Amino acid sequence: MSSPNQFTLLRQRRFAPFFWTQFLGAMNDNVFKFAFTVLVTYRLQVDWLPPSLAGLAIGAVFIAPFVLFSATSGQIADKYDKAFLTRMVKNLEILIMVLVTVGMATGQVGLLLGCIGLLGLHSTLFGPVKFAYLPQHLREDELTGGNGMIEMGTFVAILMGNVLGGLLIALPPEAVLPGSQAVAAVSLALAVLGRLTAQAVPATPPTAPGLQVNWNPFTETWRNLKLAHGNIVVFRSLLGISWMWFFGAVFLSQFPSFAKNVLHGDEHVASLLLVVFSVGVGLGSLLCETLSRRHVEIGLVPLGAIGMSVFAADLYLASRGLPAAAPLGVVAFLAQAGTWRVLADLFLLSLFAGLYSVPMYALIQLRSPASHRARIIAANNILNALFMIASSLGVGVLLSAGFTVPEVFGLTALLNALVAGYIFLLVPEYLLRFVAWVLSHGVYRFRLRGAEHIPTEGPAILVCNHVSFVDAVLLMAASPRPIRFLMDHRIFKVPVLGWLFRLAKAIPVAPRGEDPAAYERALAAAGQVLADGDLLGIFPEGGITVDGQLQPFKGGVMKILATQPVPVVPMALGNLWGSFFSRIEGGRAMVRPLRRGLFSRVTLDVAPAVPAGQVTLEGLQGTVQGLLHAAAPRRG
């Protein structure tokens, strides 16, 4: 049985210890990173590390291990038990924090900078473990919620770590524990606490125990990228996630300058921007489960991309020409005209970034082969690091060329729209699922019953009654995997819908009496879909009903089963008859918009799969008819 919602996972051993382990690790990284940044910026005078370059140097040292060692860490995560690796990584964190304690006590900046690099290595080793762990313990209908919790937890931990690090390092010398000592003590305590939670992480067997580790990070990095490229949807999803990190890094890196030079606020205003951004990403991540109906719904990705561009562009517009003022505290800043629009834009663009990223992570986990999952996630970490480096360099070039921070935000909004559009044209599945999501959420109240009967892996034929021109789109919305449809060739002539179905690589089929060769070609193409291990959708009536009643099933499905004996899943769409997209007036459809209003109830009932050897046309038709009768009293 599914958990009621994603928060109940926090009461389950398969998720909670791992969640708190990663939460404490992310928080600890940022306690020390932020405190050390403040220390070398304001207090310690180091000739070889000027304050103006401190933040850049610390960020570069932290991110370098992601580029150098992600490929190796991915192999290790595939080869060994992930619970064991989690505990080993936490042991390493304790050792690092012991070194931090020594460095803070002696004021050795070089040692502390080395600890930053070791924390980067710690995070590099844990990254593939973190995302490869979830699919081994969560079901498909829990993956989106689980990833949302991890994403939310990470950003909340980053926020809390920055705030705590800033408070601790500011403690005066006369305090019981002066600033640097307090940072060291708290960091060591968080590392020990993380090790204790890691002890409760359940065993997670290796997915490739016989793997021979290639210790050359350069050849293995190239091999991982080629491995990820083997599944084009997964690889382009990796690029999509990396783009989100590029996008986010533009804003995060410019908060201090934006707060000081554009919003005319003090350092507390910069912290407020970080709070708003982190809360937005966290809330967007949590919303994914509700908006996706607890399945991996990549239709949210275009929605997220649209929101990111719209509100980043409005942030540019809202922040232009703000009146100059003396440095404002938070209260005075909030009293300024236009302030709330800026904060709303920042909150909403980060919320949509959460909607954008979580489904991509879940898709990668779902579609990657288990034996290579950690290595593919390691490839993602490499790309993320490279994209963030490119983001820093690009922003630096723009600012050096005289662009203002708001103009950088505006260009980022435009670039995001162009990149997102390019990705969605390269991978039409995102765009198709977006259309399906809008139809099932914004036009109809779509209720799915029996979702557990739709296979999450392996080939199968989905058979359904044919009521309207959007039946295929609604089935797309119900399935966690792509469906290739066998469809009447005439539907491809319908404006917009025809383009959409061509984009979905639907297979046109003509009646055998009209074009026998085309009919056989369509059946052969359908058989190949199943041979490739994918889902095939068929409307066995052969056309859209003209009277709302189930029509006799034709024999195409039996011919396909003769060469590809796979399970058949019967489905029934209810309450679509009489809608705008169904034939009702003289056999015509789409002639009276909104004739049933918005949000009319539509149902899809799914029966258990029928083994190939037990399938008959009469049995399939009887099952679909039974689903329609069972659903009828609940319509409306």
XYZ file of C-alpha atoms in Angstrom:
636
model
C 0.000 0.000 0.000
C 1.156 3.549 -0.749
C 2.003 5.923 2.066
C -0.684 8.630 2.577
C 1.864 11.312 1.644
C 5.579 11.952 1.459
C 5.848 13.088 5.091
C 4.910 9.626 6.372
C 8.226 8.423 4.930
C 9.877 10.244 7.838
C 8.383 7.615 10.153
C 9.788 4.686 8.173
C 13.241 3.197 8.619
C 13.760 2.731 4.883
C 13.761 6.536 4.463
C 14.033 8.483 7.727
C 17.611 7.608 8.841
C 18.911 8.272 5.350
C 17.009 11.567 5.127
C 18.405 12.851 8.423
C 21.914 11.660 7.557
C 21.964 13.642 4.322
C 20.233 16.615 6.015
C 22.863 16.816 8.751
C 25.694 16.417 6.229
C 24.409 19.250 4.003
C 23.869 21.457 7.043
C 27.352 20.766 8.384
C 29.003 21.566 5.052
C 27.405 24.987 5.068
C 28.004 25.774 8.751
C 31.729 25.450 8.182
C 31.849 26.900 4.636
C 29.948 30.059 5.583
C 31.810 30.546 8.873
C 35.164 30.092 7.145
C 34.168 32.553 4.409
C 33.281 35.171 7.026
C 36.500 34.434 8.904
C 38.844 35.025 5.947
C 36.774 37.927 4.621
C 36.547 39.983 7.809
C 39.008 38.740 10.441
C 42.082 36.923 9.169
C 44.610 38.728 7.008
C 46.144 36.272 4.544
C 48.409 37.600 1.799
C 47.745 34.702 -0.576
C 43.937 34.789 -0.055
C 42.632 38.368 -0.311
C 39.123 38.922 1.112
C 37.696 39.878 -2.287
C 38.551 36.426 -3.648
C 37.753 34.382 -0.538
C 34.247 33.331 -1.541
C 35.342 32.426 -5.079
C 38.349 30.412 -3.847
C 36.329 28.509 -1.251
C 33.637 27.672 -3.808
C 36.224 26.498 -6.335
C 38.042 24.276 -3.811
C 34.735 22.748 -2.684
C 33.504 21.989 -6.200
C 36.790 20.653 -7.646
C 36.317 17.111 -6.231
C 32.956 16.834 -8.023
C 34.744 17.229 -11.336
C 37.703 15.010 -10.441
C 36.198 12.165 -8.426
C 32.498 11.834 -9.277
C 33.197 9.084 -11.811
C 35.091 7.042 -9.218
C 32.415 7.587 -6.559
C 29.723 6.391 -8.975
C 31.554 3.102 -9.482
C 31.996 2.634 -5.746
C 28.293 3.271 -5.131
C 27.307 0.632 -7.717
C 29.849 -1.911 -6.383
C 29.256 -1.727 -2.609
C 26.340 -1.697 -0.178
C 25.065 1.885 0.046
C 24.357 1.672 3.789
C 27.991 0.642 4.356
C 29.192 3.511 2.150
C 26.961 5.975 3.999
C 28.596 5.030 7.281
C 32.102 5.231 5.805
C 31.387 8.703 4.413
C 30.156 9.805 7.841
C 33.358 8.455 9.406
C 35.286 10.606 6.942
C 33.196 13.623 7.947
C 34.125 13.153 11.622
C 37.822 12.994 10.685
C 37.470 16.188 8.623
C 35.821 17.990 11.530
C 38.652 16.943 13.847
C 41.024 18.643 11.380
C 38.708 21.678 11.344
C 38.997 21.834 15.133
C 42.797 21.877 14.858
C 42.701 24.489 12.105
C 40.327 26.766 14.029
C 42.436 26.486 17.191
C 45.690 27.341 15.388
C 44.330 29.737 12.759
C 45.907 27.768 9.902
C 44.009 29.028 6.864
C 45.722 26.545 4.552
C 44.556 23.606 6.675
C 41.017 24.986 6.824
C 40.968 25.482 3.045
C 42.134 21.883 2.690
C 39.205 20.836 4.904
C 36.887 22.620 2.460
C 38.310 20.410 -0.298
C 37.855 17.317 1.871
C 34.213 18.291 2.497
C 33.813 18.577 -1.263
C 35.232 15.046 -1.547
C 32.831 13.904 1.204
C 29.874 15.310 -0.760
C 31.211 13.844 -4.008
C 31.340 10.362 -2.496
C 27.859 10.698 -1.017
C 26.102 12.191 -4.080
C 25.686 8.980 -6.142
C 24.800 7.040 -2.987
C 22.081 9.558 -2.130
C 20.142 9.370 -5.368
C 20.834 5.699 -6.173
C 19.608 4.694 -2.698
C 16.037 5.924 -3.187
C 14.928 3.643 -6.085
C 16.058 0.593 -4.087
C 13.736 1.448 -1.195
C 10.869 3.461 -2.692
C 8.169 2.396 -5.128
C 7.491 4.294 -8.349
C 4.576 6.131 -6.738
C 6.870 7.230 -3.875
C 9.867 8.358 -5.921
C 8.598 11.868 -6.642
C 7.658 12.457 -3.002
C 10.941 10.993 -1.757
C 12.987 13.147 -4.112
C 10.918 16.166 -3.129
C 11.711 15.525 0.530
C 15.433 15.150 -0.218
C 15.483 18.331 -2.317
C 13.531 20.264 0.299
C 15.743 18.916 3.084
C 18.896 19.872 1.214
C 17.872 23.501 0.709
C 16.567 23.864 4.261
C 19.837 22.368 5.529
C 21.864 24.802 3.390
C 19.826 27.705 4.740
C 20.109 26.578 8.376
C 23.823 25.884 7.933
C 24.506 29.372 6.586
C 22.479 31.036 9.346
C 24.056 28.928 12.098
C 27.567 29.389 10.721
C 27.079 33.147 10.625
C 25.752 33.265 14.186
C 28.502 31.057 15.608
C 31.452 32.819 13.977
C 30.088 36.152 15.277
C 30.312 35.050 18.934
C 32.662 37.440 20.809
C 36.006 36.392 22.333
C 34.576 36.628 25.840
C 31.862 34.029 25.093
C 32.108 30.595 26.697
C 33.128 29.336 23.281
C 34.523 32.092 21.019
C 33.383 32.105 17.397
C 35.946 29.825 15.766
C 35.868 27.313 18.620
C 32.055 27.288 18.604
C 32.045 26.550 14.860
C 34.474 23.662 15.349
C 32.515 22.205 18.278
C 29.139 22.391 16.537
C 30.549 20.995 13.259
C 32.082 18.038 15.083
C 28.818 17.437 16.983
C 26.799 17.498 13.738
C 29.217 15.006 12.158
C 28.876 12.621 15.114
C 25.091 12.980 15.079
C 25.084 12.196 11.348
C 27.150 9.088 12.005
C 24.592 7.932 14.585
C 21.673 8.342 12.161
C 23.702 6.558 9.460
C 23.939 3.512 11.723
C 20.166 3.008 11.309
C 20.219 3.134 7.475
C 18.988 -0.281 6.250
C 21.121 -2.591 4.127
C 21.079 -1.632 0.449
C 22.720 -4.381 -1.630
C 25.137 -3.421 -4.411
C 23.695 -3.401 -7.912
C 26.972 -4.307 -9.662
C 29.068 -6.256 -7.112
C 31.372 -7.671 -9.791
C 32.323 -4.262 -11.180
C 36.041 -3.660 -11.695
C 36.712 -0.101 -10.542
C 38.579 2.093 -13.013
C 40.624 4.466 -10.824
C 41.523 6.804 -13.695
C 39.058 9.671 -13.161
C 39.464 11.098 -16.661
C 38.798 7.942 -18.686
C 36.028 6.941 -16.293
C 34.404 10.378 -16.523
C 34.307 10.046 -20.298
C 32.972 6.482 -19.985
C 30.204 7.634 -17.601
C 29.114 10.404 -19.941
C 28.967 7.914 -22.828
C 27.020 5.511 -20.617
C 24.480 8.193 -19.761
C 24.242 9.165 -23.433
C 23.110 5.613 -24.227
C 19.588 6.555 -23.074
C 18.916 9.845 -24.796
C 15.965 10.821 -22.568
C 18.057 10.200 -19.452
C 21.079 12.054 -20.848
C 19.089 15.117 -21.820
C 17.427 15.032 -18.419
C 20.927 15.180 -16.922
C 21.566 18.268 -19.045
C 18.243 19.711 -17.898
C 19.131 19.285 -14.222
C 22.582 20.770 -14.811
C 20.949 23.746 -16.471
C 18.822 24.253 -13.354
C 22.016 24.416 -11.281
C 23.445 26.935 -13.787
C 20.269 28.993 -13.451
C 20.205 28.816 -9.638
C 23.909 29.617 -9.323
C 23.379 32.908 -11.192
C 20.974 34.114 -8.508
C 22.683 32.614 -5.452
C 26.072 34.070 -6.388
C 24.648 37.563 -6.860
C 22.501 37.896 -3.727
C 25.094 39.957 -1.773
C 25.717 42.337 -4.680
C 22.010 42.470 -5.578
C 21.053 43.271 -1.989
C 23.743 45.954 -1.573
C 23.881 47.713 -4.944
C 20.360 47.265 -6.325
C 18.029 46.839 -3.359
C 20.151 49.134 -1.135
C 19.942 46.720 1.787
C 22.483 45.533 4.335
C 23.860 42.010 4.805
C 20.652 40.956 6.579
C 18.697 41.742 3.411
C 21.078 39.438 1.497
C 20.289 36.720 4.048
C 16.573 37.396 3.575
C 16.955 36.771 -0.170
C 18.620 33.430 0.586
C 15.781 32.508 2.953
C 13.120 33.346 0.366
C 14.966 31.419 -2.360
C 15.496 28.333 -0.182
C 11.886 28.254 1.045
C 10.661 28.587 -2.546
C 12.749 25.670 -3.814
C 11.731 23.557 -0.813
C 8.023 24.256 -1.233
C 8.171 23.644 -4.988
C 9.907 20.323 -4.364
C 7.201 19.252 -1.909
C 4.388 20.314 -4.271
C 5.609 17.886 -6.932
C 4.012 14.884 -5.231
C 0.578 16.549 -5.051
C 0.683 17.949 -8.584
C 1.891 14.641 -10.047
C -0.678 12.500 -8.207
C 2.234 10.616 -6.644
C 3.741 9.410 -9.901
C 6.838 10.426 -11.834
C 5.289 13.297 -13.796
C 7.755 14.971 -16.131
C 4.934 17.137 -17.464
C 5.779 19.420 -14.536
C 9.191 20.184 -16.062
C 7.918 22.548 -18.818
C 5.615 24.155 -16.244
C 8.638 24.764 -14.032
C 10.684 26.142 -16.935
C 7.907 28.578 -17.875
C 7.635 29.832 -14.295
C 11.417 30.200 -13.962
C 11.583 32.413 -17.056
C 8.445 34.468 -16.323
C 9.388 35.371 -12.772
C 13.094 35.849 -13.483
C 12.079 38.302 -16.215
C 9.701 40.090 -13.843
C 12.461 40.241 -11.226
C 14.530 42.128 -13.804
C 11.634 44.528 -14.436
C 10.804 44.944 -10.735
C 14.382 45.707 -9.688
C 15.196 48.335 -12.320
C 15.370 51.915 -11.158
C 14.760 51.374 -7.454
C 15.460 54.652 -5.627
C 18.871 55.014 -3.988
C 18.933 54.859 -0.210
C 21.279 54.389 2.704
C 21.870 50.723 3.559
C 18.510 49.461 4.804
C 17.844 46.877 7.468
C 15.218 44.204 6.870
C 12.331 46.183 8.428
C 13.115 49.357 6.472
C 13.674 47.316 3.327
C 10.272 45.649 3.614
C 8.646 49.062 4.008
C 10.026 50.241 0.649
C 7.729 50.470 -2.385
C 8.272 47.590 -4.802
C 10.027 45.371 -2.265
C 7.292 42.772 -2.039
C 7.160 42.363 -5.796
C 10.894 41.597 -5.817
C 10.504 39.038 -3.031
C 7.448 37.470 -4.696
C 9.346 37.099 -7.980
C 12.308 35.525 -6.199
C 10.061 33.152 -4.256
C 8.087 32.087 -7.329
C 11.065 31.587 -9.639
C 12.647 29.335 -6.994
C 9.362 27.487 -6.411
C 9.132 26.732 -10.125
C 12.785 25.633 -10.070
C 11.735 23.002 -7.519
C 8.902 21.864 -9.808
C 11.423 21.690 -12.654
C 14.139 19.638 -10.965
C 12.429 16.972 -8.827
C 10.631 15.139 -11.694
C 13.905 15.025 -13.637
C 15.728 13.390 -10.733
C 12.899 10.864 -10.377
C 12.901 10.143 -14.122
C 16.654 9.465 -14.125
C 16.275 7.084 -11.193
C 13.333 5.301 -12.835
C 14.780 4.980 -16.337
C 18.435 4.229 -15.511
C 19.406 0.539 -15.323
C 19.917 -0.415 -11.681
C 23.399 -1.806 -12.375
C 24.576 1.573 -13.718
C 22.357 3.990 -11.801
C 24.992 5.409 -9.443
C 27.457 5.935 -12.289
C 24.837 7.802 -14.304
C 24.076 9.964 -11.260
C 27.833 10.536 -10.921
C 27.824 11.747 -14.533
C 25.075 14.149 -13.498
C 27.224 15.474 -10.645
C 30.087 16.071 -13.079
C 27.809 17.991 -15.437
C 26.315 19.966 -12.527
C 29.785 21.061 -11.444
C 30.807 22.064 -14.961
C 27.595 24.022 -15.493
C 28.042 25.878 -12.190
C 31.612 26.767 -13.148
C 30.325 27.991 -16.521
C 27.671 30.020 -14.692
C 30.294 31.770 -12.531
C 32.504 32.520 -15.519
C 29.579 33.744 -17.633
C 28.260 36.060 -14.919
C 31.790 37.389 -14.353
C 32.172 38.202 -18.049
C 28.796 39.977 -18.180
C 29.504 42.054 -15.076
C 32.968 42.943 -16.383
C 31.363 44.054 -19.635
C 29.218 46.563 -17.748
C 25.954 44.670 -17.334
C 24.044 45.320 -14.120
C 22.848 42.505 -11.851
C 19.169 43.001 -12.910
C 20.270 42.823 -16.560
C 22.102 39.553 -15.818
C 18.850 38.216 -14.324
C 16.898 39.323 -17.404
C 19.376 37.662 -19.782
C 19.206 34.496 -17.682
C 15.404 34.493 -18.006
C 15.677 34.778 -21.795
C 18.395 32.141 -21.995
C 16.324 29.803 -19.816
C 13.382 30.084 -22.206
C 15.612 29.306 -25.196
C 17.375 26.372 -23.514
C 14.132 24.900 -22.194
C 12.458 25.170 -25.591
C 15.440 23.475 -27.224
C 15.440 20.619 -24.701
C 11.706 20.047 -25.069
C 11.973 19.869 -28.852
C 14.884 17.436 -28.546
C 12.934 15.317 -26.034
C 9.257 15.660 -27.050
C 8.195 13.440 -24.134
C 8.476 16.435 -21.800
C 6.227 18.575 -23.984
C 3.741 15.751 -24.532
C 3.486 15.041 -20.832
C 3.003 18.757 -20.183
C 0.042 18.842 -22.583
C -1.327 15.697 -20.923
C -0.857 17.223 -17.474
C -2.654 20.448 -18.452
C -5.543 18.484 -19.979
C -5.927 16.195 -16.970
C -5.583 19.016 -14.417
C -6.765 22.188 -16.153
C -9.565 20.986 -18.454
C -10.916 17.854 -16.759
C -11.030 16.551 -13.209
C -9.203 13.365 -14.107
C -9.547 10.445 -11.684
C -7.416 7.343 -12.130
C -8.327 4.058 -10.469
C -6.178 0.934 -10.679
C -2.940 2.812 -11.482
C -0.943 -0.025 -9.937
C -1.955 -2.242 -12.886
C -0.070 -0.068 -15.410
C 3.341 -1.772 -15.735
C 6.354 0.290 -14.725
C 8.711 -1.972 -16.670
C 8.613 -4.511 -19.478
C 6.447 -4.666 -22.628
C 2.649 -4.630 -22.498
C -0.348 -3.690 -24.627
C -2.820 -1.173 -23.201
C -6.307 -1.516 -24.725
C -8.973 1.114 -24.127
C -12.340 2.251 -25.421
C -12.197 5.153 -27.891
C -14.460 8.048 -26.943
C -12.731 11.246 -28.065
C -9.821 12.820 -29.904
C -7.880 13.243 -26.647
C -8.097 9.682 -25.334
C -4.437 9.052 -26.092
C -3.400 12.226 -24.281
C -5.304 11.169 -21.168
C -3.677 7.735 -21.242
C -0.286 9.487 -21.456
C -1.210 11.399 -18.298
C -1.984 8.126 -16.501
C 1.172 6.201 -17.416
C 4.547 6.698 -15.725
C 6.186 5.545 -18.983
C 5.844 6.676 -22.604
C 3.173 4.921 -24.684
C 3.429 4.398 -28.442
C -0.084 4.426 -29.878
C -1.497 2.596 -32.882
C -3.951 5.180 -34.257
C -6.303 5.703 -37.183
C -4.333 7.543 -39.883
C -7.148 10.094 -40.290
C -6.576 11.556 -36.823
C -3.187 12.830 -37.996
C -5.040 15.307 -40.228
C -6.648 17.038 -37.237
C -4.943 20.419 -36.622
C -2.707 20.587 -33.552
C -3.658 17.082 -32.394
C -2.149 15.565 -35.527
C 1.119 17.391 -34.879
C 1.013 16.275 -31.248
C 0.554 12.600 -32.150
C 3.327 12.755 -34.741
C 5.541 14.221 -32.034
C 4.573 11.253 -29.820
C 5.673 8.894 -32.628
C 2.201 7.391 -32.848
C 1.892 4.688 -35.500
C -0.684 5.497 -38.230
C -2.802 2.542 -39.278
C -5.250 2.344 -42.190
C -8.092 -0.210 -42.386
C -6.902 -3.442 -43.985
C -9.565 -3.168 -46.709
C -8.423 0.362 -47.564
C -4.621 -0.160 -47.622
C -3.464 -3.713 -46.803
C 0.244 -2.823 -47.078
C -0.046 0.131 -44.667
C -2.021 -2.068 -42.270
C 0.734 -4.705 -42.192
C 3.449 -2.071 -41.818
C 1.617 -0.632 -38.805
C 1.317 -4.061 -37.158
C 5.022 -4.708 -37.774
C 5.926 -1.347 -36.204
C 3.674 -2.120 -33.223
C 5.405 -5.471 -32.768
C 8.775 -3.745 -32.747
C 7.626 -1.414 -29.946
C 6.919 -4.470 -27.802
C 10.142 -6.173 -28.841
C 11.959 -3.091 -27.514
C 10.288 -3.587 -24.121
C 7.965 -0.574 -24.368
C 4.236 0.072 -23.938
C 1.863 -0.072 -26.907
C -1.537 1.631 -26.775
C -4.397 0.324 -28.939
C -8.014 1.399 -29.353
C -9.431 -1.932 -30.603
C -12.744 -0.452 -31.771
C -10.836 0.955 -34.744
C -12.294 4.438 -34.457
C -13.990 6.954 -32.161
C -17.482 5.941 -31.111
C -20.301 7.932 -32.727
C -23.013 7.051 -30.196
C -21.138 6.783 -26.923
C -21.424 2.989 -26.815
C -18.560 0.495 -26.873
C -18.107 -0.817 -30.429
C -17.013 -4.378 -31.375
C -13.274 -4.965 -31.024
C -11.278 -5.649 -34.166
C -8.623 -8.350 -34.458
C -5.427 -6.288 -34.716
C -4.495 -6.879 -31.089
C -4.657 -10.666 -31.587
C -2.406 -10.462 -34.663
C 0.175 -8.517 -32.658
C 0.006 -11.016 -29.783
C 0.674 -13.848 -32.215
C 4.207 -12.497 -32.761
C 4.715 -10.683 -29.437
C 2.978 -12.582 -26.590
C 2.928 -9.905 -23.892
C 0.458 -9.013 -21.109
C -2.601 -6.969 -22.077
C -3.974 -4.320 -19.722
C -7.688 -3.438 -20.230
C -8.702 0.180 -19.543
C -11.913 2.194 -19.710
C -12.337 5.956 -20.088
C -15.573 7.183 -18.544
C -17.638 10.369 -18.774
C -15.885 11.712 -21.867
C -18.887 11.238 -24.112
C -20.566 14.598 -24.648
C -17.391 16.579 -24.073
C -15.883 19.022 -26.584
C -13.480 16.420 -27.987
C -16.052 13.648 -28.563
C -18.322 13.129 -31.557
C -21.827 14.038 -30.543
C -23.508 16.402 -32.986
C -23.986 14.697 -36.341
C -20.752 12.826 -35.863
C -18.806 16.053 -35.398
C -16.426 16.943 -32.591
C -14.853 20.154 -31.310
C -17.738 22.373 -32.406
C -18.973 23.871 -29.104
C -16.186 24.844 -26.720
C -16.825 24.440 -23.002
C -20.232 22.851 -23.620
C -19.762 20.911 -20.387
C -17.755 23.631 -18.684
C -14.287 23.350 -17.217
C -13.221 20.638 -14.780
C -15.871 18.076 -15.683
C -15.156 14.673 -14.156
C -13.409 12.105 -16.360
C -12.374 8.668 -15.107
C -9.902 6.043 -16.209
C -10.324 2.584 -14.683
C -7.556 0.015 -15.162
C -7.997 -3.747 -14.744
C -5.228 -6.233 -13.891
C -3.075 -7.367 -16.816
C -4.236 -10.453 -18.714
C -1.460 -12.931 -19.646
C -1.015 -13.267 -23.408
C -2.152 -16.897 -23.445
C -5.506 -16.000 -21.847
C -6.418 -13.078 -24.100
C -9.502 -13.252 -26.336
C -11.259 -10.398 -28.119
C -14.534 -11.251 -26.380
C -12.803 -11.348 -23.002
C -11.104 -7.994 -23.519
C -14.307 -6.347 -24.666
C -16.193 -7.835 -21.747
C -13.608 -6.559 -19.262
C -13.662 -3.023 -20.720
C -17.470 -3.058 -20.745
C -17.457 -4.206 -17.127
C -15.132 -1.358 -16.155
C -17.484 1.120 -17.830
C -20.527 -0.282 -16.004
C -18.691 -0.273 -12.675
C -17.615 3.340 -13.170
C -21.002 4.627 -14.361
C -22.602 5.219 -10.918
C -19.591 7.247 -9.820
C -19.481 9.606 -12.782
C -20.307 13.256 -12.669
